[in-house]
Amino acid sequence: MKAVEVAPKIYCVRANIGSRDLFEGIWPIPHGVSLNSYVVRGEKIALIDLVKDWEHAVDSITEQMASIGVTVSDIDYLIINHMEPDHTGWLAEMRKKNPEMEILCTKKAVPLVAAFYGIEEGVRAVGSGDTLDLGGITLQFEDTPNIHWPETMMTYEPASGTLFSCDGFGAFGQVGEHLFDDQLTEEEHEFFARETERYYANIVSTFSGFVEKGIRKLSSLEIRMIAPSHGVIWRKDPKKIIDHYQKLASYKIGPAEQEVTIVWSSMYGNTEQLLEHVIAGVASEGIPVHVHRVPQEHVSFVLASAWRSSGIIVGTPTYEYKMFPPMYAVLDIFERSHLLNRKTMRFGSYGWSGGAKKQYDEFLSAMKWDCIGAVEYQGAPSQEDKEQAYEMAKELARQVKAWK
Ligand SMILES: Cc1cc2nc3c(=O)[nH]c(=O)nc-3n(C[C@H](O)[C@H](O)[C@H](O)COP(=O)(O)O)c2cc1C
Ligand SMILES: [Fe+2]
Ligand SMILES: [Fe+2]
């Protein structure tokens, strides 16, 4: 692959990571992920965001840099928008190869550069309003804390109106030859919309308030292109990805989409017996229903579908006087992601005492969910339980439709 010119004096160099590893050690990436870095070439040369040496990512970006005649030792400035190792992992090695290179990052990132990579010299703190004149092209910096870590910033190039947004406005999914939004087919647009949503739910959702704040702050810039460090570059319609992020951030407190996510588990089929009635109840109101079984399905996908759904139905048996453990893990992730204010109901079977309810109720109050009721029964469900579950799910769907 060659470096791709994205604007005069600005080039994208990137690596596509496959599906073998989990992102952040937790999230599956069946369609991989891209790591994008940017070379900005004035009289001095800056590299914006680095990679970690993951599936030959370093070889990829250095090879692409070579295609425009730039080597690692030619880099005068390394701009670190964000300290997470997917964008800094190779830092110590790079510094060894190029001891003269100055590292620019936010004040909050300076101690992290020392703690993660033992680098204390040649690090300059920059923040909102600061600029870097490369000779013929200038970069400016904007603090955008907590998109994704507290030390995060974005970099802006005014002549082309390019915003180097790092994790912000990013997506999962490998990026092929079609690097720009205007090159994507309709199918590829749909693919990246889905990969954006799962990336957002998995990586960014906890920080939705900061995303909203960041978007407000960035509105003072004339953004003509969004160049993130994961995913495609938005040069035709940067507003599209900003609006998508804005919408995803607003799902935090709801309403989200008029859709219902059902997440269920069952050991011996007793909880499962209600499933079809619950699905039928929601479907009778004509709204989309997403059904996920755990632990069979990874929470990454459950979270993505729950994030976009105004209604969430939880089906879980009791296990050792508590909720079935994989369901607890799912609700714990929901809570960490600040999946607030959903309309919900619960169903499930127990053997002799019950116990799932207590833990569920704790999640209800932590996430401020509005629970319309529960259908819980000993052993197998009766005909009455099935009818009640249908009616309750139907009512939930009605409330989801009415929530605007
Ligand atoms: C390992 C294990 C632990 C259980 N612990 C409890 C319990 O603490 N209290 C209870 O009421 N039922 C308990 N049960 C019974 C289940 O909740 C009951 O069998 C229920 O019908 C399972 O629903 P399912 O078929 O959907 O998995 C337990 C069952 C298993 C297998
Ligand atoms: Fe990150
Ligand atoms: Fe990242």
PDB file of N, CA, C and O in Angstrom, residues 39-78:
ATOM      1  N   VAL A  39       0.814  11.866   7.972  1.00  0.00           N
ATOM      2  CA  VAL A  39       2.064  12.610   7.788  1.00  0.00           C
ATOM      3  C   VAL A  39       1.688  14.005   7.288  1.00  0.00           C
ATOM      4  O   VAL A  39       0.942  14.134   6.314  1.00  0.00           O
ATOM      5  N   VAL A  40       2.186  15.028   7.974  1.00  0.00           N
ATOM      6  CA  VAL A  40       1.947  16.406   7.529  1.00  0.00           C
ATOM      7  C   VAL A  40       3.311  16.996   7.185  1.00  0.00           C
ATOM      8  O   VAL A  40       4.214  17.049   8.018  1.00  0.00           O
ATOM      9  N   ARG A  41       3.426  17.391   5.911  1.00  0.00           N
ATOM     10  CA  ARG A  41       4.736  17.684   5.378  1.00  0.00           C
ATOM     11  C   ARG A  41       4.901  19.151   5.004  1.00  0.00           C
ATOM     12  O   ARG A  41       4.535  19.565   3.899  1.00  0.00           O
ATOM     13  N   GLY A  42       5.397  19.941   5.961  1.00  0.00           N
ATOM     14  CA  GLY A  42       5.817  21.301   5.629  1.00  0.00           C
ATOM     15  C   GLY A  42       7.320  21.280   5.465  1.00  0.00           C
ATOM     16  O   GLY A  42       7.893  20.254   5.090  1.00  0.00           O
ATOM     17  N   GLU A  43       7.955  22.406   5.802  1.00  0.00           N
ATOM     18  CA  GLU A  43       9.423  22.356   5.818  1.00  0.00           C
ATOM     19  C   GLU A  43       9.875  21.376   6.898  1.00  0.00           C
ATOM     20  O   GLU A  43      10.869  20.681   6.757  1.00  0.00           O
ATOM     21  N   LYS A  44       9.110  21.351   7.978  1.00  0.00           N
ATOM     22  CA  LYS A  44       9.293  20.298   8.995  1.00  0.00           C
ATOM     23  C   LYS A  44       8.195  19.254   8.787  1.00  0.00           C
ATOM     24  O   LYS A  44       7.151  19.551   8.206  1.00  0.00           O
ATOM     25  N   ILE A  45       8.445  18.062   9.321  1.00  0.00           N
ATOM     26  CA  ILE A  45       7.469  16.978   9.102  1.00  0.00           C
ATOM     27  C   ILE A  45       6.894  16.516  10.437  1.00  0.00           C
ATOM     28  O   ILE A  45       7.626  16.262  11.392  1.00  0.00           O
ATOM     29  N   ALA A  46       5.574  16.420  10.471  1.00  0.00           N
ATOM     30  CA  ALA A  46       4.915  15.905  11.672  1.00  0.00           C
ATOM     31  C   ALA A  46       4.210  14.589  11.340  1.00  0.00           C
ATOM     32  O   ALA A  46       3.721  14.395  10.221  1.00  0.00           O
ATOM     33  N   LEU A  47       4.180  13.700  12.333  1.00  0.00           N
ATOM     34  CA  LEU A  47       3.363  12.489  12.220  1.00  0.00           C
ATOM     35  C   LEU A  47       2.294  12.590  13.301  1.00  0.00           C
ATOM     36  O   LEU A  47       2.604  12.812  14.473  1.00  0.00           O
ATOM     37  N   ILE A  48       1.040  12.455  12.864  1.00  0.00           N
ATOM     38  CA  ILE A  48      -0.061  12.544  13.833  1.00  0.00           C
ATOM     39  C   ILE A  48      -0.555  11.140  14.141  1.00  0.00           C
ATOM     40  O   ILE A  48      -0.994  10.420  13.242  1.00  0.00           O
ATOM     41  N   ASP A  49      -0.480  10.771  15.396  1.00  0.00           N
ATOM     42  CA  ASP A  49      -0.864   9.457  15.914  1.00  0.00           C
ATOM     43  C   ASP A  49       0.029   8.349  15.348  1.00  0.00           C
ATOM     44  O   ASP A  49       0.353   8.323  14.165  1.00  0.00           O
ATOM     45  N   LEU A  50       0.357   7.465  16.258  1.00  0.00           N
ATOM     46  CA  LEU A  50       1.247   6.364  15.917  1.00  0.00           C
ATOM     47  C   LEU A  50       0.426   5.071  15.922  1.00  0.00           C
ATOM     48  O   LEU A  50      -0.810   5.137  15.990  1.00  0.00           O
ATOM     49  N   VAL A  51       1.090   3.947  15.864  1.00  0.00           N
ATOM     50  CA  VAL A  51       0.404   2.651  15.943  1.00  0.00           C
ATOM     51  C   VAL A  51       1.124   1.835  17.009  1.00  0.00           C
ATOM     52  O   VAL A  51       2.160   2.258  17.510  1.00  0.00           O
ATOM     53  N   LYS A  52       0.557   0.686  17.353  1.00  0.00           N
ATOM     54  CA  LYS A  52       1.380  -0.257  18.119  1.00  0.00           C
ATOM     55  C   LYS A  52       1.823  -1.333  17.140  1.00  0.00           C
ATOM     56  O   LYS A  52       1.221  -1.487  16.062  1.00  0.00           O
ATOM     57  N   ASP A  53       2.857  -2.033  17.496  1.00  0.00           N
ATOM     58  CA  ASP A  53       3.363  -3.030  16.550  1.00  0.00           C
ATOM     59  C   ASP A  53       2.465  -4.261  16.617  1.00  0.00           C
ATOM     60  O   ASP A  53       2.754  -5.230  17.296  1.00  0.00           O
ATOM     61  N   TRP A  54       1.382  -4.176  15.915  1.00  0.00           N
ATOM     62  CA  TRP A  54       0.303  -5.151  15.980  1.00  0.00           C
ATOM     63  C   TRP A  54       0.085  -5.640  14.541  1.00  0.00           C
ATOM     64  O   TRP A  54      -0.202  -4.816  13.654  1.00  0.00           O
ATOM     65  N   GLU A  55       0.270  -6.925  14.325  1.00  0.00           N
ATOM     66  CA  GLU A  55       0.123  -7.484  12.964  1.00  0.00           C
ATOM     67  C   GLU A  55       0.855  -6.639  11.913  1.00  0.00           C
ATOM     68  O   GLU A  55       0.285  -6.249  10.903  1.00  0.00           O
ATOM     69  N   HIS A  56       2.110  -6.363  12.175  1.00  0.00           N
ATOM     70  CA  HIS A  56       2.983  -5.650  11.210  1.00  0.00           C
ATOM     71  C   HIS A  56       2.519  -4.226  10.910  1.00  0.00           C
ATOM     72  O   HIS A  56       2.821  -3.684   9.855  1.00  0.00           O
ATOM     73  N   ALA A  57       1.820  -3.616  11.855  1.00  0.00           N
ATOM     74  CA  ALA A  57       1.340  -2.247  11.617  1.00  0.00           C
ATOM     75  C   ALA A  57       2.511  -1.283  11.406  1.00  0.00           C
ATOM     76  O   ALA A  57       2.437  -0.373  10.578  1.00  0.00           O
ATOM     77  N   VAL A  58       3.604  -1.496  12.147  1.00  0.00           N
ATOM     78  CA  VAL A  58       4.752  -0.590  12.001  1.00  0.00           C
ATOM     79  C   VAL A  58       5.352  -0.726  10.600  1.00  0.00           C
ATOM     80  O   VAL A  58       5.643   0.275   9.938  1.00  0.00           O
ATOM     81  N   ASP A  59       5.499  -1.970  10.144  1.00  0.00           N
ATOM     82  CA  ASP A  59       6.017  -2.179   8.775  1.00  0.00           C
ATOM     83  C   ASP A  59       5.108  -1.492   7.763  1.00  0.00           C
ATOM     84  O   ASP A  59       5.582  -0.859   6.821  1.00  0.00           O
ATOM     85  N   SER A  60       3.794  -1.641   7.963  1.00  0.00           N
ATOM     86  CA  SER A  60       2.852  -1.036   7.006  1.00  0.00           C
ATOM     87  C   SER A  60       3.038   0.469   6.934  1.00  0.00           C
ATOM     88  O   SER A  60       3.170   1.027   5.842  1.00  0.00           O
ATOM     89  N   ILE A  61       3.054   1.115   8.089  1.00  0.00           N
ATOM     90  CA  ILE A  61       3.087   2.584   7.997  1.00  0.00           C
ATOM     91  C   ILE A  61       4.456   3.080   7.537  1.00  0.00           C
ATOM     92  O   ILE A  61       4.536   4.067   6.814  1.00  0.00           O
ATOM     93  N   THR A  62       5.537   2.389   7.933  1.00  0.00           N
ATOM     94  CA  THR A  62       6.859   2.875   7.495  1.00  0.00           C
ATOM     95  C   THR A  62       7.030   2.649   5.992  1.00  0.00           C
ATOM     96  O   THR A  62       7.622   3.471   5.292  1.00  0.00           O
ATOM     97  N   GLU A  63       6.476   1.548   5.501  1.00  0.00           N
ATOM     98  CA  GLU A  63       6.536   1.279   4.056  1.00  0.00           C
ATOM     99  C   GLU A  63       5.774   2.369   3.274  1.00  0.00           C
ATOM    100  O   GLU A  63       6.241   2.864   2.251  1.00  0.00           O
ATOM    101  N   GLN A  64       4.616   2.738   3.812  1.00  0.00           N
ATOM    102  CA  GLN A  64       3.835   3.783   3.124  1.00  0.00           C
ATOM    103  C   GLN A  64       4.521   5.145   3.229  1.00  0.00           C
ATOM    104  O   GLN A  64       4.489   5.941   2.290  1.00  0.00           O
ATOM    105  N   MET A  65       5.144   5.400   4.373  1.00  0.00           N
ATOM    106  CA  MET A  65       5.903   6.646   4.497  1.00  0.00           C
ATOM    107  C   MET A  65       7.011   6.672   3.451  1.00  0.00           C
ATOM    108  O   MET A  65       7.263   7.705   2.808  1.00  0.00           O
ATOM    109  N   ALA A  66       7.643   5.517   3.239  1.00  0.00           N
ATOM    110  CA  ALA A  66       8.732   5.448   2.248  1.00  0.00           C
ATOM    111  C   ALA A  66       8.227   5.799   0.848  1.00  0.00           C
ATOM    112  O   ALA A  66       8.960   6.377   0.033  1.00  0.00           O
ATOM    113  N   SER A  67       6.959   5.488   0.584  1.00  0.00           N
ATOM    114  CA  SER A  67       6.409   5.770  -0.758  1.00  0.00           C
ATOM    115  C   SER A  67       6.332   7.274  -1.035  1.00  0.00           C
ATOM    116  O   SER A  67       6.201   7.685  -2.182  1.00  0.00           O
ATOM    117  N   ILE A  68       6.409   8.090   0.022  1.00  0.00           N
ATOM    118  CA  ILE A  68       6.470   9.546  -0.207  1.00  0.00           C
ATOM    119  C   ILE A  68       7.837  10.092   0.246  1.00  0.00           C
ATOM    120  O   ILE A  68       7.994  11.281   0.528  1.00  0.00           O
ATOM    121  N   GLY A  69       8.790   9.171   0.376  1.00  0.00           N
ATOM    122  CA  GLY A  69      10.161   9.578   0.668  1.00  0.00           C
ATOM    123  C   GLY A  69      10.398  10.047   2.085  1.00  0.00           C
ATOM    124  O   GLY A  69      11.313  10.827   2.349  1.00  0.00           O
ATOM    125  N   VAL A  70       9.579   9.560   3.020  1.00  0.00           N
ATOM    126  CA  VAL A  70       9.755   9.965   4.415  1.00  0.00           C
ATOM    127  C   VAL A  70      10.184   8.745   5.239  1.00  0.00           C
ATOM    128  O   VAL A  70       9.574   7.677   5.130  1.00  0.00           O
ATOM    129  N   THR A  71      11.221   8.901   6.028  1.00  0.00           N
ATOM    130  CA  THR A  71      11.640   7.817   6.921  1.00  0.00           C
ATOM    131  C   THR A  71      11.334   8.230   8.360  1.00  0.00           C
ATOM    132  O   THR A  71      11.040   9.395   8.626  1.00  0.00           O
ATOM    133  N   VAL A  72      11.474   7.272   9.259  1.00  0.00           N
ATOM    134  CA  VAL A  72      11.198   7.548  10.675  1.00  0.00           C
ATOM    135  C   VAL A  72      12.109   8.670  11.182  1.00  0.00           C
ATOM    136  O   VAL A  72      11.685   9.541  11.952  1.00  0.00           O
ATOM    137  N   SER A  73      13.347   8.677  10.720  1.00  0.00           N
ATOM    138  CA  SER A  73      14.250   9.732  11.232  1.00  0.00           C
ATOM    139  C   SER A  73      13.967  11.102  10.631  1.00  0.00           C
ATOM    140  O   SER A  73      14.506  12.107  11.105  1.00  0.00           O
ATOM    141  N   ASP A  74      13.117  11.167   9.610  1.00  0.00           N
ATOM    142  CA  ASP A  74      12.741  12.477   9.052  1.00  0.00           C
ATOM    143  C   ASP A  74      11.653  13.182   9.878  1.00  0.00           C
ATOM    144  O   ASP A  74      11.360  14.355   9.652  1.00  0.00           O
ATOM    145  N   ILE A  75      11.031  12.444  10.781  1.00  0.00           N
ATOM    146  CA  ILE A  75       9.905  13.033  11.523  1.00  0.00           C
ATOM    147  C   ILE A  75      10.453  14.014  12.576  1.00  0.00           C
ATOM    148  O   ILE A  75      11.234  13.639  13.443  1.00  0.00           O
ATOM    149  N   ASP A  76      10.027  15.257  12.458  1.00  0.00           N
ATOM    150  CA  ASP A  76      10.470  16.261  13.439  1.00  0.00           C
ATOM    151  C   ASP A  76       9.569  16.273  14.669  1.00  0.00           C
ATOM    152  O   ASP A  76      10.026  16.513  15.780  1.00  0.00           O
ATOM    153  N   TYR A  77       8.292  16.062  14.429  1.00  0.00           N
ATOM    154  CA  TYR A  77       7.332  16.126  15.541  1.00  0.00           C
ATOM    155  C   TYR A  77       6.391  14.919  15.488  1.00  0.00           C
ATOM    156  O   TYR A  77       5.829  14.617  14.438  1.00  0.00           O
ATOM    157  N   LEU A  78       6.221  14.303  16.631  1.00  0.00           N
ATOM    158  CA  LEU A  78       5.179  13.269  16.735  1.00  0.00           C
ATOM    159  C   LEU A  78       4.053  13.854  17.583  1.00  0.00           C
ATOM    160  O   LEU A  78       4.276  14.256  18.732  1.00  0.00           O
TER     161      LEU A  78
END
